mmCIF file of C-alpha atoms and ligand atoms in Angstrom:
data_model
loop_
_atom_site.group_PDB
_atom_site.id
_atom_site.type_symbol
_atom_site.label_atom_id
_atom_site.label_comp_id
_atom_site.label_asym_id
_atom_site.label_seq_id
_atom_site.Cartn_x
_atom_site.Cartn_y
_atom_site.Cartn_z
ATOM 1 C CA MET Z 1 0.000 0.000 0.000
ATOM 2 C CA SER Z 2 1.351 3.462 -0.907
ATOM 3 C CA THR Z 3 2.098 5.767 2.030
ATOM 4 C CA GLU Z 4 2.510 8.846 -0.148
ATOM 5 C CA LEU Z 5 0.647 11.902 1.119
ATOM 6 C CA PRO Z 6 -1.783 13.666 -1.232
ATOM 7 C CA VAL Z 7 -0.395 16.947 -2.608
ATOM 8 C CA LEU Z 8 -2.128 19.732 -0.691
ATOM 9 C CA THR Z 9 -2.333 23.476 -1.304
ATOM 10 C CA ASP Z 10 -3.272 26.488 0.799
ATOM 11 C CA LYS Z 11 -6.897 26.062 -0.354
ATOM 12 C CA ASP Z 12 -7.072 22.671 1.372
ATOM 13 C CA PHE Z 13 -6.429 24.423 4.683
ATOM 14 C CA ALA Z 14 -9.093 27.146 4.235
ATOM 15 C CA SER Z 15 -12.411 26.321 5.899
ATOM 16 C CA ASP Z 16 -15.854 27.211 4.525
ATOM 17 C CA GLN Z 17 -16.514 29.642 7.393
ATOM 18 C CA GLU Z 18 -17.115 33.326 6.699
ATOM 19 C CA VAL Z 19 -14.104 35.267 8.041
ATOM 20 C CA ARG Z 20 -15.437 37.856 10.471
ATOM 21 C CA TRP Z 21 -12.394 40.045 11.051
ATOM 22 C CA CYS Z 22 -12.615 43.735 10.149
ATOM 23 C CA PRO Z 23 -11.503 44.564 6.586
ATOM 24 C CA ARG Z 24 -7.705 45.088 6.428
ATOM 25 C CA CYS Z 25 -7.045 43.525 9.862
ATOM 26 C CA GLY Z 26 -3.527 42.050 10.039
ATOM 27 C CA ASP Z 27 -5.012 38.696 11.066
ATOM 28 C CA TYR Z 28 -5.908 37.958 7.412
ATOM 29 C CA SER Z 29 -2.291 37.900 6.314
ATOM 30 C CA ILE Z 30 -1.227 35.653 9.205
ATOM 31 C CA LEU Z 31 -4.056 33.236 8.341
ATOM 32 C CA LYS Z 32 -3.030 33.192 4.682
ATOM 33 C CA GLN Z 33 0.650 32.575 5.424
ATOM 34 C CA MET Z 34 -0.245 29.723 7.791
ATOM 35 C CA GLN Z 35 -2.409 28.137 5.084
ATOM 36 C CA LYS Z 36 0.500 28.419 2.659
ATOM 37 C CA VAL Z 37 3.096 26.937 5.020
ATOM 38 C CA LEU Z 38 1.230 23.856 6.272
ATOM 39 C CA PRO Z 39 1.000 21.960 2.938
ATOM 40 C CA GLY Z 40 4.805 21.924 2.674
ATOM 41 C CA LEU Z 41 5.426 20.317 6.056
ATOM 42 C CA GLY Z 42 4.753 16.741 4.945
ATOM 43 C CA ILE Z 43 2.263 16.162 7.757
ATOM 44 C CA PRO Z 44 -1.159 14.568 7.086
ATOM 45 C CA LYS Z 45 -3.887 17.218 7.277
ATOM 46 C CA GLU Z 46 -5.760 15.331 9.992
ATOM 47 C CA ASN Z 47 -2.719 15.635 12.274
ATOM 48 C CA PHE Z 48 -2.944 19.426 12.654
ATOM 49 C CA VAL Z 49 -4.809 20.971 15.582
ATOM 50 C CA PHE Z 50 -5.284 24.680 16.301
ATOM 51 C CA VAL Z 51 -6.193 25.672 19.852
ATOM 52 C CA SER Z 52 -7.004 29.281 20.715
ATOM 53 C CA GLY Z 53 -8.230 31.303 23.678
ATOM 54 C CA ILE Z 54 -10.578 34.295 23.340
ATOM 55 C CA GLY Z 55 -10.116 37.413 21.240
ATOM 56 C CA CYS Z 56 -10.289 38.407 17.564
ATOM 57 C CA SER Z 57 -7.088 36.439 16.907
ATOM 58 C CA SER Z 58 -8.563 33.444 18.683
ATOM 59 C CA ARG Z 59 -11.217 33.056 15.960
ATOM 60 C CA PHE Z 60 -8.390 31.568 13.889
ATOM 61 C CA PRO Z 61 -9.316 27.843 14.307
ATOM 62 C CA TYR Z 62 -12.712 28.454 12.638
ATOM 63 C CA TYR Z 63 -10.951 29.530 9.474
ATOM 64 C CA MET Z 64 -8.524 26.608 9.277
ATOM 65 C CA ASN Z 65 -9.776 23.405 7.683
ATOM 66 C CA THR Z 66 -8.116 21.345 10.429
ATOM 67 C CA TYR Z 67 -9.114 20.119 13.851
ATOM 68 C CA GLY Z 68 -9.399 23.013 16.272
ATOM 69 C CA PHE Z 69 -10.731 24.335 19.547
ATOM 70 C CA HIS Z 70 -11.801 27.937 20.258
ATOM 71 C CA SER Z 71 -11.366 27.449 23.969
ATOM 72 C CA ILE Z 72 -11.287 29.465 27.198
ATOM 73 C CA HIS Z 73 -9.771 32.919 27.757
ATOM 74 C CA GLY Z 74 -6.041 32.518 28.469
ATOM 75 C CA ARG Z 75 -6.200 28.743 28.776
ATOM 76 C CA ALA Z 76 -5.183 27.617 25.289
ATOM 77 C CA PRO Z 77 -1.674 26.482 26.382
ATOM 78 C CA ALA Z 78 -3.173 24.198 29.070
ATOM 79 C CA ILE Z 79 -5.713 22.673 26.681
ATOM 80 C CA ALA Z 80 -3.096 22.293 23.953
ATOM 81 C CA THR Z 81 -0.795 20.543 26.442
ATOM 82 C CA GLY Z 82 -3.552 18.025 27.113
ATOM 83 C CA VAL Z 83 -4.117 17.484 23.381
ATOM 84 C CA LYS Z 84 -0.409 16.881 22.755
ATOM 85 C CA LEU Z 85 -0.060 14.485 25.706
ATOM 86 C CA ALA Z 86 -3.146 12.506 24.703
ATOM 87 C CA ASN Z 87 -1.993 12.159 21.100
ATOM 88 C CA PRO Z 88 1.704 12.902 20.523
ATOM 89 C CA ASP Z 89 1.331 12.358 16.744
ATOM 90 C CA LEU Z 90 -0.547 15.649 16.427
ATOM 91 C CA GLN Z 91 1.138 18.924 15.548
ATOM 92 C CA VAL Z 92 -0.484 21.359 17.952
ATOM 93 C CA TRP Z 93 -0.598 25.114 17.323
ATOM 94 C CA VAL Z 94 -1.731 27.685 19.892
ATOM 95 C CA ILE Z 95 -3.146 30.942 18.554
ATOM 96 C CA THR Z 96 -3.384 33.750 21.078
ATOM 97 C CA GLY Z 97 -3.476 37.542 21.447
ATOM 98 C CA ASP Z 98 -1.438 39.816 23.713
ATOM 99 C CA GLY Z 99 -4.398 40.135 26.084
ATOM 100 C CA ASP Z 100 -5.303 36.448 25.990
ATOM 101 C CA SER Z 101 -1.750 35.243 26.599
ATOM 102 C CA LEU Z 102 -0.257 37.927 28.816
ATOM 103 C CA SER Z 103 -3.200 39.213 30.933
ATOM 104 C CA ILE Z 104 -5.561 36.438 31.989
ATOM 105 C CA GLY Z 105 -3.358 33.726 30.450
ATOM 106 C CA GLY Z 106 0.105 34.872 31.554
ATOM 107 C CA ASN Z 107 0.426 32.057 34.040
ATOM 108 C CA HIS Z 108 -0.529 29.326 31.578
ATOM 109 C CA LEU Z 109 1.776 30.672 28.889
ATOM 110 C CA MET Z 110 4.796 30.714 31.170
ATOM 111 C CA HIS Z 111 4.301 27.160 32.402
ATOM 112 C CA ALA Z 112 3.810 25.656 28.938
ATOM 113 C CA ILE Z 113 7.044 27.338 27.833
ATOM 114 C CA ARG Z 114 9.128 26.303 30.842
ATOM 115 C CA ARG Z 115 7.989 22.704 30.389
ATOM 116 C CA ASN Z 116 8.968 22.821 26.720
ATOM 117 C CA VAL Z 117 5.757 21.121 25.617
ATOM 118 C CA ASP Z 118 5.951 20.459 21.865
ATOM 119 C CA LEU Z 119 3.564 23.285 20.902
ATOM 120 C CA LYS Z 120 3.825 26.083 18.382
ATOM 121 C CA ILE Z 121 2.564 29.239 20.119
ATOM 122 C CA ILE Z 122 1.787 32.190 17.831
ATOM 123 C CA LEU Z 123 1.105 35.417 19.720
ATOM 124 C CA PHE Z 124 -0.655 38.057 17.609
ATOM 125 C CA ASN Z 125 0.591 41.256 19.220
ATOM 126 C CA ASN Z 126 -1.563 44.275 18.330
ATOM 127 C CA GLN Z 127 -0.910 46.043 21.657
ATOM 128 C CA ILE Z 128 -4.669 46.337 22.350
ATOM 129 C CA TYR Z 129 -7.767 44.305 23.239
ATOM 130 C CA GLY Z 130 -9.429 44.158 19.816
ATOM 131 C CA LEU Z 131 -12.495 41.998 20.457
ATOM 132 C CA THR Z 132 -13.704 44.075 23.402
ATOM 133 C CA LYS Z 133 -13.205 47.272 21.389
ATOM 134 C CA GLY Z 134 -9.983 48.914 22.389
ATOM 135 C CA GLN Z 135 -8.860 48.634 26.014
ATOM 136 C CA TYR Z 136 -5.114 48.699 26.770
ATOM 137 C CA SER Z 137 -3.266 45.394 26.992
ATOM 138 C CA PRO Z 138 -0.073 44.285 28.771
ATOM 139 C CA THR Z 139 1.935 45.170 25.654
ATOM 140 C CA SER Z 140 0.471 48.677 25.163
ATOM 141 C CA PRO Z 141 3.277 51.244 25.467
ATOM 142 C CA THR Z 142 3.291 53.483 28.550
ATOM 143 C CA GLY Z 143 1.191 56.546 27.842
ATOM 144 C CA SER Z 144 -1.187 54.752 25.418
ATOM 145 C CA ARG Z 145 -4.557 56.466 25.361
ATOM 146 C CA THR Z 146 -7.244 53.815 25.066
ATOM 147 C CA LYS Z 147 -10.871 53.293 26.140
ATOM 148 C CA SER Z 148 -9.664 52.114 29.570
ATOM 149 C CA THR Z 149 -6.718 54.534 29.884
ATOM 150 C CA PRO Z 150 -8.164 57.858 28.700
ATOM 151 C CA TYR Z 151 -5.302 59.840 30.288
ATOM 152 C CA GLY Z 152 -2.608 57.425 29.140
ATOM 153 C CA SER Z 153 -1.458 54.056 30.459
ATOM 154 C CA LEU Z 154 0.760 54.193 33.544
ATOM 155 C CA ASP Z 155 2.000 50.612 33.175
ATOM 156 C CA THR Z 156 5.380 49.416 31.950
ATOM 157 C CA PRO Z 157 4.581 47.061 29.069
ATOM 158 C CA LEU Z 158 5.566 43.411 28.979
ATOM 159 C CA ASN Z 159 7.876 42.359 26.185
ATOM 160 C CA PRO Z 160 6.498 38.979 24.972
ATOM 161 C CA LEU Z 161 9.904 37.709 23.857
ATOM 162 C CA CYS Z 162 11.489 38.590 27.207
ATOM 163 C CA VAL Z 163 8.704 36.702 28.987
ATOM 164 C CA ALA Z 164 9.363 33.671 26.764
ATOM 165 C CA ILE Z 165 13.143 33.828 27.180
ATOM 166 C CA GLY Z 166 12.762 34.281 30.945
ATOM 167 C CA SER Z 167 10.604 31.146 30.945
ATOM 168 C CA GLU Z 168 13.486 29.176 29.362
ATOM 169 C CA ALA Z 169 11.968 29.022 25.861
ATOM 170 C CA SER Z 170 13.864 26.745 23.489
ATOM 171 C CA PHE Z 171 12.638 28.616 20.381
ATOM 172 C CA VAL Z 172 11.851 32.323 20.224
ATOM 173 C CA ALA Z 173 11.100 34.330 17.077
ATOM 174 C CA ARG Z 174 9.410 37.493 15.843
ATOM 175 C CA SER Z 175 7.851 38.404 12.514
ATOM 176 C CA VAL Z 176 5.458 40.931 10.991
ATOM 177 C CA ASP Z 177 1.925 40.255 9.657
ATOM 178 C CA VAL Z 178 2.443 41.702 6.178
ATOM 179 C CA ASP Z 179 6.072 40.633 5.712
ATOM 180 C CA ILE Z 180 4.818 37.628 3.772
ATOM 181 C CA LYS Z 181 8.074 35.821 2.980
ATOM 182 C CA HIS Z 182 9.575 36.416 6.407
ATOM 183 C CA LEU Z 183 6.422 35.295 8.195
ATOM 184 C CA GLN Z 184 6.186 32.125 6.104
ATOM 185 C CA ALA Z 185 9.833 31.284 6.808
ATOM 186 C CA THR Z 186 9.341 31.947 10.531
ATOM 187 C CA LEU Z 187 6.210 29.778 10.776
ATOM 188 C CA LYS Z 188 8.079 26.991 8.967
ATOM 189 C CA ARG Z 189 10.976 27.200 11.404
ATOM 190 C CA ALA Z 190 8.508 27.096 14.323
ATOM 191 C CA ALA Z 191 6.772 24.058 12.826
ATOM 192 C CA GLU Z 192 10.082 22.223 12.506
ATOM 193 C CA HIS Z 193 11.205 22.900 16.081
ATOM 194 C CA LYS Z 194 10.870 20.169 18.689
ATOM 195 C CA GLY Z 195 9.614 21.772 21.902
ATOM 196 C CA THR Z 196 7.723 24.997 22.541
ATOM 197 C CA ALA Z 197 8.207 27.327 19.588
ATOM 198 C CA PHE Z 198 7.165 30.832 20.615
ATOM 199 C CA VAL Z 199 6.548 33.385 17.851
ATOM 200 C CA GLU Z 200 5.461 36.992 18.332
ATOM 201 C CA VAL Z 201 3.831 38.512 15.242
ATOM 202 C CA TYR Z 202 3.416 42.288 15.013
ATOM 203 C CA GLN Z 203 -0.226 42.563 13.939
ATOM 204 C CA ASP Z 204 -2.111 45.647 12.910
ATOM 205 C CA CYS Z 205 -5.496 46.194 14.560
ATOM 206 C CA ASN Z 206 -6.470 48.862 12.062
ATOM 207 C CA VAL Z 207 -9.668 49.706 13.944
ATOM 208 C CA PHE Z 208 -8.482 50.250 17.529
ATOM 209 C CA ASN Z 209 -4.700 50.678 17.234
ATOM 210 C CA SER Z 210 -4.044 51.537 13.625
ATOM 211 C CA GLY Z 211 -0.417 51.880 12.526
ATOM 212 C CA ALA Z 212 1.177 50.706 15.793
ATOM 213 C CA PHE Z 213 3.761 48.748 13.782
ATOM 214 C CA LYS Z 214 3.877 50.897 10.637
ATOM 215 C CA TYR Z 215 7.624 51.346 11.149
ATOM 216 C CA ALA Z 216 8.079 47.586 10.656
ATOM 217 C CA GLN Z 217 5.446 47.172 7.929
ATOM 218 C CA SER Z 218 5.929 50.031 5.487
ATOM 219 C CA LYS Z 219 8.557 49.513 2.783
ATOM 220 C CA ALA Z 220 9.773 53.088 3.209
ATOM 221 C CA GLU Z 221 10.332 52.806 6.959
ATOM 222 C CA LYS Z 222 11.298 49.240 7.757
ATOM 223 C CA ALA Z 223 14.856 49.298 6.399
ATOM 224 C CA ASP Z 224 15.876 51.802 9.083
ATOM 225 C CA ASN Z 225 13.696 50.408 11.874
ATOM 226 C CA VAL Z 226 14.092 46.645 11.579
ATOM 227 C CA VAL Z 227 17.151 44.412 11.592
ATOM 228 C CA VAL Z 228 16.715 40.888 10.218
ATOM 229 C CA LEU Z 229 18.458 38.182 12.264
ATOM 230 C CA GLU Z 230 20.243 35.534 10.205
ATOM 231 C CA GLN Z 231 22.223 32.723 11.798
ATOM 232 C CA GLY Z 232 25.987 33.375 11.652
ATOM 233 C CA ARG Z 233 25.542 36.725 9.885
ATOM 234 C CA PRO Z 234 26.425 40.226 11.159
ATOM 235 C CA LEU Z 235 23.564 42.505 12.228
ATOM 236 C CA ILE Z 236 23.392 45.052 9.383
ATOM 237 C CA PHE Z 237 20.472 47.305 8.561
ATOM 238 C CA GLY Z 238 19.515 50.651 7.016
ATOM 239 C CA LYS Z 239 18.350 51.783 3.573
ATOM 240 C CA ASN Z 240 21.975 51.776 2.390
ATOM 241 C CA ARG Z 241 22.929 48.704 4.454
ATOM 242 C CA ASP Z 242 25.570 50.852 6.113
ATOM 243 C CA LYS Z 243 24.480 50.573 9.757
ATOM 244 C CA GLY Z 244 25.119 47.766 12.183
ATOM 245 C CA ILE Z 245 24.914 46.630 15.795
ATOM 246 C CA ARG Z 246 28.104 46.369 17.806
ATOM 247 C CA VAL Z 247 28.258 45.022 21.358
ATOM 248 C CA THR Z 248 30.413 46.604 24.020
ATOM 249 C CA GLY Z 249 31.028 45.950 27.724
ATOM 250 C CA LEU Z 250 28.522 43.685 29.423
ATOM 251 C CA LEU Z 251 26.344 42.952 26.397
ATOM 252 C CA THR Z 252 25.547 46.599 25.686
ATOM 253 C CA PRO Z 253 24.380 47.089 22.091
ATOM 254 C CA GLU Z 254 25.161 50.221 20.089
ATOM 255 C CA VAL Z 255 24.300 51.374 16.585
ATOM 256 C CA VAL Z 256 27.379 52.062 14.455
ATOM 257 C CA THR Z 257 27.956 53.183 10.873
ATOM 258 C CA LEU Z 258 30.081 50.994 8.658
ATOM 259 C CA GLY Z 259 33.045 52.913 7.276
ATOM 260 C CA ASP Z 260 36.757 53.391 7.638
ATOM 261 C CA ASN Z 261 36.914 52.679 11.354
ATOM 262 C CA ILE Z 262 34.193 50.048 11.556
ATOM 263 C CA ARG Z 263 34.188 46.901 9.467
ATOM 264 C CA GLU Z 264 31.655 44.068 9.288
ATOM 265 C CA ASP Z 265 33.924 41.946 11.476
ATOM 266 C CA ASP Z 266 33.450 44.450 14.325
ATOM 267 C CA LEU Z 267 29.697 43.846 14.395
ATOM 268 C CA LEU Z 268 27.656 41.372 16.395
ATOM 269 C CA PHE Z 269 27.269 38.046 14.570
ATOM 270 C CA HIS Z 270 23.984 36.351 15.328
ATOM 271 C CA ASP Z 271 24.024 33.021 17.158
ATOM 272 C CA GLU Z 272 20.562 31.554 17.724
ATOM 273 C CA LYS Z 273 22.192 28.404 19.140
ATOM 274 C CA ALA Z 274 23.972 30.157 22.038
ATOM 275 C CA GLU Z 275 23.346 28.068 25.166
ATOM 276 C CA GLU Z 276 23.169 31.190 27.358
ATOM 277 C CA PRO Z 277 19.961 33.168 26.699
ATOM 278 C CA SER Z 278 21.643 36.536 27.415
ATOM 279 C CA LEU Z 279 22.224 37.417 23.757
ATOM 280 C CA ALA Z 280 18.624 36.631 22.790
ATOM 281 C CA PHE Z 281 17.421 38.682 25.775
ATOM 282 C CA MET Z 282 19.580 41.657 24.791
ATOM 283 C CA LEU Z 283 18.229 41.487 21.219
ATOM 284 C CA ALA Z 284 14.634 41.204 22.436
ATOM 285 C CA ARG Z 285 15.079 44.371 24.501
ATOM 286 C CA MET Z 286 16.253 46.463 21.548
ATOM 287 C CA ARG Z 287 13.494 48.969 20.864
ATOM 288 C CA ARG Z 288 13.122 51.851 18.494
ATOM 289 C CA PRO Z 289 13.766 54.734 18.246
ATOM 290 C CA GLU Z 290 17.143 53.994 19.884
ATOM 291 C CA PHE Z 291 17.616 50.697 18.025
ATOM 292 C CA PRO Z 292 16.173 48.860 15.051
ATOM 293 C CA GLU Z 293 13.876 46.068 16.281
ATOM 294 C CA PRO Z 294 15.118 42.570 15.414
ATOM 295 C CA ILE Z 295 12.908 40.097 13.543
ATOM 296 C CA GLY Z 296 13.725 36.443 12.852
ATOM 297 C CA VAL Z 297 14.777 33.589 15.097
ATOM 298 C CA PHE Z 298 16.348 34.870 18.325
ATOM 299 C CA ARG Z 299 16.908 31.500 19.971
ATOM 300 C CA CYS Z 300 16.712 27.881 18.854
ATOM 301 C CA ILE Z 301 18.226 25.277 21.153
ATOM 302 C CA ASP Z 302 17.620 21.603 21.946
ATOM 303 C CA ARG Z 303 15.963 20.794 25.238
ATOM 304 C CA PRO Z 304 14.057 17.663 26.341
ATOM 305 C CA THR Z 305 10.312 18.023 25.772
ATOM 306 C CA TYR Z 306 7.701 17.600 28.469
ATOM 307 C CA ASN Z 307 5.529 15.308 26.349
ATOM 308 C CA GLU Z 308 8.378 12.871 25.717
ATOM 309 C CA ALA Z 309 9.358 12.918 29.389
ATOM 310 C CA VAL Z 310 5.754 12.125 30.365
ATOM 311 C CA GLU Z 311 5.654 9.226 27.897
ATOM 312 C CA ASP Z 312 8.908 7.845 29.323
ATOM 313 C CA GLN Z 313 7.653 8.178 32.875
ATOM 314 C CA VAL Z 314 4.381 6.421 32.063
ATOM 315 C CA THR Z 315 6.273 3.567 30.378
ATOM 316 C CA MET Z 316 8.551 3.254 33.405
ATOM 317 C CA ALA Z 317 5.606 3.282 35.848
ATOM 318 C CA VAL Z 318 3.740 0.606 33.841
ATOM 319 C CA GLU Z 319 6.861 -1.583 33.769
ATOM 320 C CA LYS Z 320 7.182 -1.225 37.534
ATOM 321 C CA GLU Z 321 3.557 -1.403 38.646
ATOM 322 C CA GLY Z 322 1.655 -2.855 35.682
ATOM 323 C CA GLU Z 323 -1.249 -1.308 33.759
ATOM 324 C CA GLY Z 324 -3.255 1.124 35.886
ATOM 325 C CA ASP Z 325 -6.864 0.664 37.011
ATOM 326 C CA ILE Z 326 -8.717 3.982 37.183
ATOM 327 C CA GLU Z 327 -11.572 2.545 39.282
ATOM 328 C CA ALA Z 328 -9.136 1.136 41.831
ATOM 329 C CA LEU Z 329 -7.270 4.438 41.892
ATOM 330 C CA PHE Z 330 -10.441 6.340 42.768
ATOM 331 C CA ARG Z 331 -11.102 4.024 45.690
ATOM 332 C CA LYS Z 332 -7.526 3.974 46.956
ATOM 333 C CA GLY Z 333 -6.429 5.835 50.101
ATOM 334 C CA ASP Z 334 -8.792 7.835 52.319
ATOM 335 C CA THR Z 335 -12.378 7.623 51.123
ATOM 336 C CA TRP Z 336 -15.533 8.323 53.066
ATOM 337 C CA GLU Z 337 -19.232 8.474 52.515
ATOM 338 C CA VAL Z 338 -21.207 11.699 53.010
ATOM 339 C CA GLN Z 339 -24.539 10.952 54.722
HETATM 340 C C1 TPP B 401 -13.047 35.362 31.602
HETATM 341 C C2 TPP B 401 -13.136 36.475 30.609
HETATM 342 N N1 TPP B 401 -12.676 37.688 30.948
HETATM 343 C C3 TPP B 401 -12.733 38.706 30.057
HETATM 344 C C4 TPP B 401 -13.266 38.496 28.808
HETATM 345 C C5 TPP B 401 -13.352 39.659 27.836
HETATM 346 N N2 TPP B 401 -12.363 39.569 26.775
HETATM 347 C C6 TPP B 401 -12.638 38.945 25.619
HETATM 348 S S1 TPP B 401 -11.374 39.013 24.527
HETATM 349 C C7 TPP B 401 -10.442 39.907 25.630
HETATM 350 C C8 TPP B 401 -9.054 40.394 25.279
HETATM 351 C C9 TPP B 401 -8.647 40.103 23.893
HETATM 352 O O1 TPP B 401 -7.463 40.756 23.579
HETATM 353 P P1 TPP B 401 -6.317 40.043 22.771
HETATM 354 O O2 TPP B 401 -5.953 38.760 23.400
HETATM 355 O O3 TPP B 401 -5.210 41.025 22.639
HETATM 356 O O4 TPP B 401 -6.976 39.665 21.395
HETATM 357 P P2 TPP B 401 -7.427 40.516 20.121
HETATM 358 O O5 TPP B 401 -8.919 40.636 20.230
HETATM 359 O O6 TPP B 401 -6.741 41.842 20.158
HETATM 360 O O7 TPP B 401 -6.992 39.668 18.979
HETATM 361 C C10 TPP B 401 -11.123 40.135 26.813
HETATM 362 C C11 TPP B 401 -10.577 40.884 27.959
HETATM 363 C C12 TPP B 401 -13.729 37.204 28.500
HETATM 364 N N3 TPP B 401 -14.222 36.915 27.287
HETATM 365 N N4 TPP B 401 -13.656 36.214 29.406
HETATM 366 S S1 SF4 B 402 -10.972 44.761 16.093
HETATM 367 FE FE1 SF4 B 402 -8.845 44.922 15.395
HETATM 368 S S2 SF4 B 402 -7.945 42.899 15.771
HETATM 369 FE FE2 SF4 B 402 -10.173 42.687 15.838
HETATM 370 S S3 SF4 B 402 -10.755 42.064 13.754
HETATM 371 FE FE3 SF4 B 402 -10.953 44.302 13.898
HETATM 372 S S4 SF4 B 402 -8.999 45.092 13.164
HETATM 373 FE FE4 SF4 B 402 -8.692 42.927 13.663
#
């Protein structure tokens, strides 16, 4: 019997559901790039699952012609962990927003990442609550005027990549909704990673936070505001490709201009495989206007996965104690009758 997979296209991954995002929302492009990337992964269509929380971004599973679960606010990582443990053959994607994952779901996100569950977590960062019509989120910059912060937000924003790196993430990346080629390449890298792959996507909510990432989206602006990370390559950016990042002292980055005194060899060369997360953390903290903001893969290291460790432990326990009996387990230990 042939085991060859049928040749699939992006259309095979588009569901028949009417897409209910606002016209020109950045979510459309992310959906399209995902549908384009999945056919090339060599995975049977029935082995993909998309789990989301609550928010505009979390409507994503409806629009994918795969298994999916539009679940509970902030709880997608926990549900996805259960899905992966119950059926390790599945490739499980988590789709979440900055509110869903970093407000109500911050706790769940952090624990999935530290366990290195084999999940692909895509955080659509639009720096606002879109679904509930424009309240500030944990990633809204200080001073943001929103429906819930009419005089400006007083909070220091969370940096999603720093949260992931601080939680010992084995794969951390960033891309931009309309940077089609870069986003496709980043999603592919995430799909191929074993362990939690965490990807932040700058996403335009053109209704409640229009243009928040214009500097990284517009052709005219992005060359000076974004630096693309490439493994083993120096960090060079700028319209004329004449600016770079040099590191001095204790991992202090500075912008320099290439010329007589500064050569490419003086610049920082990217190393996504560095065991120590300090370099990835430094890069994640680079913010405009002082620095260009890096996009690409910040960190990609090997670490044992939680799901494999659980499988091993279950095998070991069965070898030691035999197959379990759920009924007997319920009745074991202290039980009493309420009368
Ligand atoms: C338990 C609970 N608390 C609050 C809400 C209201 N709520 C729905 S979506 C949301 C935030 C969504 O923001 P984000 O995750 O950034 O997604 P976006 O809509 O911007 O894609 C909130 C607070 C809810 N649905 N359930
Ligand atoms: S409210 Fe914003 S995030 Fe939600 S669908 Fe509309 S544009 Fe997109």
